[in-house]
Amino acid sequence: MWQGIFLSGSMVLLLVCSAAAAEAVRQGLLLCARSVVPALFPYFVVSGLFTSLGFAESAGRRLAPVTERLLGVGGAGASAFFLGLLGGYPVGGRTVGQLYRTGRIEKDEAEHLLSFCNNAGPSFILGVVGLGCFRSLRVGAILYTIHALSAGLVGMLLRGSCHSRRGGFHPQPPPEKILPAFIRSVQESAAAMLRVCGFVVFALVAQTLLTDLTGLAHPAFLGFIELTVGVTRLGSGKRDFVWAAAMLGWGGLSVHGQTAAVLSGTELKMGRYFLGKALQAVLSAALAYVIGNGIAR
């Protein structure tokens, strides 16, 4: 019943604020065209090839002794962590889904990986946050270091809840040939981008309507829903530096929707994912507060 009332109220609000909602859709589509698709689509294709051509499996055999001890995951799973740190949201989550679908990791390990492998990429943190907000590439680099460190800490702190497939890998089918793997990766990446952009646009509409309805326009509130809008409203002081670290760790409801979309059909639960992102936000803010003196004023 409450769901019906909420949805009915949402439809009424959309009708009353149709002009604001339409403008938010236009801004969302513009954001996707200018930033989201150029940043993510090529990396979606390449990370898909990395998995389907067997490189995640090869890297996994070498990384397993270290990652099992530190993060509680096998080496193949660790490739999702590194790809996520390089590619940005939601590349890490998408890689986990691919590894799980192909049988390279088990369900428990995949859900543990989701708690720390889905992260913002260096181009976003260095360019949009570092240079855009703080006018400093150095500050961006420090924020990226905090972000990566806090993600690793989450993996270590929550590793006790995971039981990875220790001792090796189940036999896998031979890697695909490059041409069919490339074609499939492009097709799957295009479909994934459509889902991602859908969540970006809807998040901006929801954010606009909530702001108009409540009057809340603090960057932290905006960033809780959509990361990019939140961080671009920050100033350059120490408090802003802490907020930036926290928002990057959390990722935003839009990112969480994108992650759920790229995991569609995997049956992976998101409980540990949300726990990990909340914990990463707290750890990121704490680290930024400790080292923030002298970085931002």
Tab-separated table of N, CA, C and O in Angstrom, residues 43-115:
chain	number	residue	atom	x	y	z
A	43	TYR	N	36.576	1.590	-21.516
A	43	TYR	CA	37.095	0.752	-20.434
A	43	TYR	C	36.211	-0.471	-20.208
A	43	TYR	O	36.710	-1.540	-19.842
A	44	PHE	N	34.916	-0.337	-20.418
A	44	PHE	CA	34.025	-1.493	-20.360
A	44	PHE	C	34.458	-2.543	-21.371
A	44	PHE	O	34.512	-3.734	-21.069
A	45	VAL	N	34.759	-2.098	-22.590
A	45	VAL	CA	35.153	-3.032	-23.651
A	45	VAL	C	36.469	-3.722	-23.302
A	45	VAL	O	36.595	-4.949	-23.383
A	46	VAL	N	37.456	-2.938	-22.875
A	46	VAL	CA	38.783	-3.499	-22.590
A	46	VAL	C	38.737	-4.425	-21.371
A	46	VAL	O	39.340	-5.512	-21.382
A	47	SER	N	38.020	-4.024	-20.322
A	47	SER	CA	37.942	-4.882	-19.135
A	47	SER	C	37.183	-6.171	-19.446
A	47	SER	O	37.498	-7.238	-18.906
A	48	GLY	N	36.183	-6.089	-20.332
A	48	GLY	CA	35.489	-7.294	-20.754
A	48	GLY	C	36.417	-8.247	-21.489
A	48	GLY	O	36.378	-9.471	-21.274
A	49	LEU	N	37.259	-7.705	-22.355
A	49	LEU	CA	38.236	-8.529	-23.061
A	49	LEU	C	39.247	-9.134	-22.094
A	49	LEU	O	39.677	-10.281	-22.254
A	50	PHE	N	39.638	-8.368	-21.091
A	50	PHE	CA	40.605	-8.847	-20.103
A	50	PHE	C	40.110	-10.123	-19.428
A	50	PHE	O	40.881	-11.052	-19.189
A	51	THR	N	38.798	-10.155	-19.171
A	51	THR	CA	38.216	-11.340	-18.528
A	51	THR	C	37.992	-12.469	-19.519
A	51	THR	O	38.376	-13.618	-19.278
A	52	SER	N	37.360	-12.174	-20.654
A	52	SER	CA	36.977	-13.236	-21.589
A	52	SER	C	38.174	-13.880	-22.272
A	52	SER	O	38.107	-15.051	-22.677
A	53	LEU	N	39.286	-13.163	-22.398
A	53	LEU	CA	40.476	-13.736	-23.028
A	53	LEU	C	41.367	-14.487	-22.040
A	53	LEU	O	42.429	-14.985	-22.410
A	54	GLY	N	40.961	-14.542	-20.776
A	54	GLY	CA	41.661	-15.376	-19.807
A	54	GLY	C	42.756	-14.693	-19.022
A	54	GLY	O	43.443	-15.340	-18.228
A	55	PHE	N	42.919	-13.368	-19.201
A	55	PHE	CA	44.004	-12.687	-18.491
A	55	PHE	C	43.726	-12.570	-16.995
A	55	PHE	O	44.648	-12.558	-16.185
A	56	ALA	N	42.436	-12.445	-16.613
A	56	ALA	CA	42.099	-12.405	-15.184
A	56	ALA	C	42.495	-13.714	-14.516
A	56	ALA	O	43.009	-13.741	-13.398
A	57	GLU	N	42.271	-14.818	-15.225
A	57	GLU	CA	42.645	-16.122	-14.686
A	57	GLU	C	44.162	-16.235	-14.547
A	57	GLU	O	44.684	-16.731	-13.541
A	58	SER	N	44.893	-15.759	-15.563
A	58	SER	CA	46.353	-15.839	-15.529
A	58	SER	C	46.925	-14.986	-14.402
A	58	SER	O	47.806	-15.425	-13.650
A	59	ALA	N	46.406	-13.749	-14.280
A	59	ALA	CA	46.878	-12.876	-13.206
A	59	ALA	C	46.514	-13.456	-11.850
A	59	ALA	O	47.274	-13.338	-10.881
A	60	GLY	N	45.350	-14.111	-11.789
A	60	GLY	CA	44.897	-14.675	-10.532
A	60	GLY	C	45.845	-15.703	-9.959
A	60	GLY	O	46.060	-15.771	-8.747
A	61	ARG	N	46.409	-16.525	-10.798
A	61	ARG	CA	47.330	-17.554	-10.316
A	61	ARG	C	48.560	-16.939	-9.652
A	61	ARG	O	49.115	-17.501	-8.716
A	62	ARG	N	48.969	-15.787	-10.130
A	62	ARG	CA	50.168	-15.137	-9.570
A	62	ARG	C	49.841	-14.330	-8.314
A	62	ARG	O	50.666	-14.222	-7.406
A	63	LEU	N	48.648	-13.752	-8.279
A	63	LEU	CA	48.291	-12.868	-7.165
A	63	LEU	C	47.662	-13.595	-5.984
A	63	LEU	O	47.606	-13.052	-4.880
A	64	ALA	N	47.185	-14.808	-6.214
A	64	ALA	CA	46.412	-15.515	-5.193
A	64	ALA	C	47.079	-15.589	-3.820
A	64	ALA	O	46.424	-15.340	-2.801
A	65	PRO	N	48.377	-15.932	-3.710
A	65	PRO	CA	48.973	-16.043	-2.366
A	65	PRO	C	48.885	-14.750	-1.554
A	65	PRO	O	48.718	-14.791	-0.329
A	66	VAL	N	48.994	-13.605	-2.238
A	66	VAL	CA	48.951	-12.315	-1.538
A	66	VAL	C	47.518	-11.902	-1.241
A	66	VAL	O	47.182	-11.513	-0.111
A	67	THR	N	46.654	-11.984	-2.246
A	67	THR	CA	45.297	-11.475	-2.076
A	67	THR	C	44.467	-12.334	-1.137
A	67	THR	O	43.581	-11.821	-0.452
A	68	GLU	N	44.726	-13.631	-1.096
A	68	GLU	CA	43.995	-14.477	-0.155
A	68	GLU	C	44.321	-14.102	1.281
A	68	GLU	O	43.443	-14.065	2.147
A	69	ARG	N	45.577	-13.782	1.537
A	69	ARG	CA	45.991	-13.442	2.899
A	69	ARG	C	45.491	-12.056	3.317
A	69	ARG	O	45.011	-11.867	4.437
A	70	LEU	N	45.588	-11.071	2.417
A	70	LEU	CA	45.261	-9.696	2.773
A	70	LEU	C	43.785	-9.363	2.622
A	70	LEU	O	43.192	-8.704	3.485
A	71	LEU	N	43.191	-9.783	1.507
A	71	LEU	CA	41.841	-9.347	1.173
A	71	LEU	C	40.797	-10.440	1.273
A	71	LEU	O	39.602	-10.166	1.166
A	72	GLY	N	41.230	-11.677	1.450
A	72	GLY	CA	40.281	-12.773	1.548
A	72	GLY	C	39.683	-13.192	0.233
A	72	GLY	O	38.605	-13.778	0.195
A	73	VAL	N	40.353	-12.876	-0.883
A	73	VAL	CA	39.858	-13.266	-2.204
A	73	VAL	C	41.001	-13.884	-2.994
A	73	VAL	O	42.179	-13.617	-2.744
A	74	GLY	N	40.652	-14.705	-3.962
A	74	GLY	CA	41.649	-15.269	-4.852
A	74	GLY	C	42.182	-14.228	-5.822
A	74	GLY	O	41.641	-13.123	-5.940
A	75	GLY	N	43.219	-14.588	-6.542
A	75	GLY	CA	43.840	-13.642	-7.453
A	75	GLY	C	42.938	-13.197	-8.577
A	75	GLY	O	42.978	-12.030	-8.992
A	76	ALA	N	42.107	-14.097	-9.101
A	76	ALA	CA	41.189	-13.707	-10.169
A	76	ALA	C	40.245	-12.617	-9.678
A	76	ALA	O	39.956	-11.656	-10.388
A	77	GLY	N	39.772	-12.741	-8.438
A	77	GLY	CA	38.924	-11.712	-7.864
A	77	GLY	C	39.661	-10.401	-7.665
A	77	GLY	O	39.082	-9.324	-7.813
A	78	ALA	N	40.952	-10.485	-7.329
A	78	ALA	CA	41.733	-9.269	-7.131
A	78	ALA	C	41.840	-8.449	-8.411
A	78	ALA	O	41.995	-7.226	-8.352
A	79	SER	N	41.742	-9.107	-9.566
A	79	SER	CA	41.788	-8.354	-10.825
A	79	SER	C	40.613	-7.386	-10.906
A	79	SER	O	40.741	-6.292	-11.475
A	80	ALA	N	39.462	-7.753	-10.321
A	80	ALA	CA	38.318	-6.840	-10.291
A	80	ALA	C	38.643	-5.605	-9.461
A	80	ALA	O	38.213	-4.493	-9.788
A	81	PHE	N	39.379	-5.789	-8.378
A	81	PHE	CA	39.757	-4.671	-7.520
A	81	PHE	C	40.641	-3.672	-8.276
A	81	PHE	O	40.386	-2.464	-8.277
A	82	PHE	N	41.659	-4.176	-8.963
A	82	PHE	CA	42.571	-3.287	-9.679
A	82	PHE	C	41.917	-2.654	-10.904
A	82	PHE	O	42.129	-1.468	-11.188
A	83	LEU	N	41.090	-3.415	-11.618
A	83	LEU	CA	40.378	-2.837	-12.754
A	83	LEU	C	39.409	-1.755	-12.286
A	83	LEU	O	39.245	-0.729	-12.948
A	84	GLY	N	38.762	-1.979	-11.131
A	84	GLY	CA	37.857	-0.979	-10.598
A	84	GLY	C	38.565	0.300	-10.200
A	84	GLY	O	38.058	1.403	-10.419
A	85	LEU	N	39.744	0.180	-9.628
A	85	LEU	CA	40.517	1.370	-9.241
A	85	LEU	C	41.010	2.154	-10.447
A	85	LEU	O	41.209	3.355	-10.375
A	86	LEU	N	41.210	1.473	-11.566
A	86	LEU	CA	41.689	2.136	-12.771
A	86	LEU	C	40.548	2.657	-13.637
A	86	LEU	O	40.643	3.725	-14.234
A	87	GLY	N	39.466	1.891	-13.713
A	87	GLY	CA	38.388	2.228	-14.629
A	87	GLY	C	37.292	3.087	-14.059
A	87	GLY	O	36.576	3.756	-14.783
A	88	GLY	N	37.144	3.096	-12.738
A	88	GLY	CA	36.103	3.896	-12.111
A	88	GLY	C	34.779	3.174	-12.017
A	88	GLY	O	34.598	2.067	-12.516
A	89	TYR	N	33.826	3.828	-11.328
A	89	TYR	CA	32.472	3.273	-11.177
A	89	TYR	C	31.820	3.084	-12.545
A	89	TYR	O	31.921	3.977	-13.392
A	90	PRO	N	31.113	1.954	-12.807
A	90	PRO	CA	30.994	0.739	-12.007
A	90	PRO	C	31.798	-0.422	-12.602
A	90	PRO	O	31.311	-1.552	-12.655
A	91	VAL	N	33.014	-0.123	-13.105
A	91	VAL	CA	33.818	-1.157	-13.767
A	91	VAL	C	34.120	-2.319	-12.824
A	91	VAL	O	34.055	-3.489	-13.214
A	92	GLY	N	34.443	-2.021	-11.560
A	92	GLY	CA	34.754	-3.083	-10.619
A	92	GLY	C	33.588	-4.028	-10.429
A	92	GLY	O	33.743	-5.256	-10.453
A	93	GLY	N	32.384	-3.460	-10.254
A	93	GLY	CA	31.203	-4.291	-10.095
A	93	GLY	C	30.925	-5.119	-11.338
A	93	GLY	O	30.559	-6.298	-11.249
A	94	ARG	N	31.097	-4.523	-12.499
A	94	ARG	CA	30.856	-5.258	-13.744
A	94	ARG	C	31.849	-6.412	-13.893
A	94	ARG	O	31.483	-7.511	-14.334
A	95	THR	N	33.098	-6.190	-13.521
A	95	THR	CA	34.102	-7.248	-13.615
A	95	THR	C	33.776	-8.398	-12.668
A	95	THR	O	33.940	-9.574	-13.014
A	96	VAL	N	33.311	-8.077	-11.462
A	96	VAL	CA	32.889	-9.125	-10.528
A	96	VAL	C	31.780	-9.962	-11.153
A	96	VAL	O	31.792	-11.199	-11.087
A	97	GLY	N	30.809	-9.302	-11.766
A	97	GLY	CA	29.725	-10.025	-12.406
A	97	GLY	C	30.219	-10.945	-13.506
A	97	GLY	O	29.754	-12.092	-13.625
A	98	GLN	N	31.174	-10.478	-14.305
A	98	GLN	CA	31.724	-11.308	-15.383
A	98	GLN	C	32.472	-12.509	-14.822
A	98	GLN	O	32.345	-13.629	-15.325
A	99	LEU	N	33.262	-12.283	-13.783
A	99	LEU	CA	34.012	-13.384	-13.187
A	99	LEU	C	33.070	-14.424	-12.586
A	99	LEU	O	33.322	-15.630	-12.682
A	100	TYR	N	31.988	-13.949	-11.974
A	100	TYR	CA	31.037	-14.880	-11.380
A	100	TYR	C	30.273	-15.650	-12.450
A	100	TYR	O	30.068	-16.867	-12.337
A	101	ARG	N	29.852	-14.965	-13.501
A	101	ARG	CA	29.101	-15.628	-14.574
A	101	ARG	C	29.926	-16.721	-15.249
A	101	ARG	O	29.382	-17.744	-15.673
A	102	THR	N	31.225	-16.503	-15.375
A	102	THR	CA	32.085	-17.480	-16.055
A	102	THR	C	32.638	-18.533	-15.106
A	102	THR	O	33.447	-19.366	-15.513
A	103	GLY	N	32.254	-18.496	-13.837
A	103	GLY	CA	32.662	-19.525	-12.891
A	103	GLY	C	34.051	-19.357	-12.325
A	103	GLY	O	34.571	-20.276	-11.680
A	104	ARG	N	34.650	-18.187	-12.491
A	104	ARG	CA	36.007	-17.990	-11.986
A	104	ARG	C	36.029	-17.660	-10.497
A	104	ARG	O	37.069	-17.794	-9.850
A	105	ILE	N	34.917	-17.180	-9.983
A	105	ILE	CA	34.791	-16.959	-8.543
A	105	ILE	C	33.425	-17.464	-8.097
A	105	ILE	O	32.482	-17.542	-8.895
A	106	GLU	N	33.317	-17.805	-6.815
A	106	GLU	CA	32.059	-18.297	-6.272
A	106	GLU	C	31.238	-17.154	-5.695
A	106	GLU	O	31.727	-16.026	-5.546
A	107	LYS	N	29.993	-17.452	-5.333
A	107	LYS	CA	29.062	-16.413	-4.923
A	107	LYS	C	29.537	-15.657	-3.690
A	107	LYS	O	29.494	-14.422	-3.645
A	108	ASP	N	30.003	-16.363	-2.681
A	108	ASP	CA	30.432	-15.715	-1.443
A	108	ASP	C	31.607	-14.772	-1.696
A	108	ASP	O	31.656	-13.654	-1.185
A	109	GLU	N	32.545	-15.232	-2.500
A	109	GLU	CA	33.698	-14.394	-2.822
A	109	GLU	C	33.283	-13.190	-3.654
A	109	GLU	O	33.793	-12.076	-3.462
A	110	ALA	N	32.341	-13.390	-4.589
A	110	ALA	CA	31.875	-12.287	-5.420
A	110	ALA	C	31.200	-11.209	-4.576
A	110	ALA	O	31.440	-10.009	-4.766
A	111	GLU	N	30.368	-11.615	-3.621
A	111	GLU	CA	29.685	-10.634	-2.781
A	111	GLU	C	30.658	-9.908	-1.860
A	111	GLU	O	30.473	-8.718	-1.563
A	112	HIS	N	31.698	-10.613	-1.417
A	112	HIS	CA	32.733	-9.938	-0.632
A	112	HIS	C	33.495	-8.937	-1.500
A	112	HIS	O	33.770	-7.809	-1.066
A	113	LEU	N	33.824	-9.318	-2.726
A	113	LEU	CA	34.517	-8.414	-3.636
A	113	LEU	C	33.722	-7.132	-3.870
A	113	LEU	O	34.295	-6.036	-3.936
A	114	LEU	N	32.415	-7.268	-3.975
A	114	LEU	CA	31.585	-6.087	-4.214
A	114	LEU	C	31.708	-5.064	-3.092
A	114	LEU	O	31.494	-3.864	-3.315
A	115	SER	N	32.071	-5.501	-1.894
A	115	SER	CA	32.159	-4.583	-0.762
A	115	SER	C	33.324	-3.608	-0.882
A	115	SER	O	33.333	-2.575	-0.210
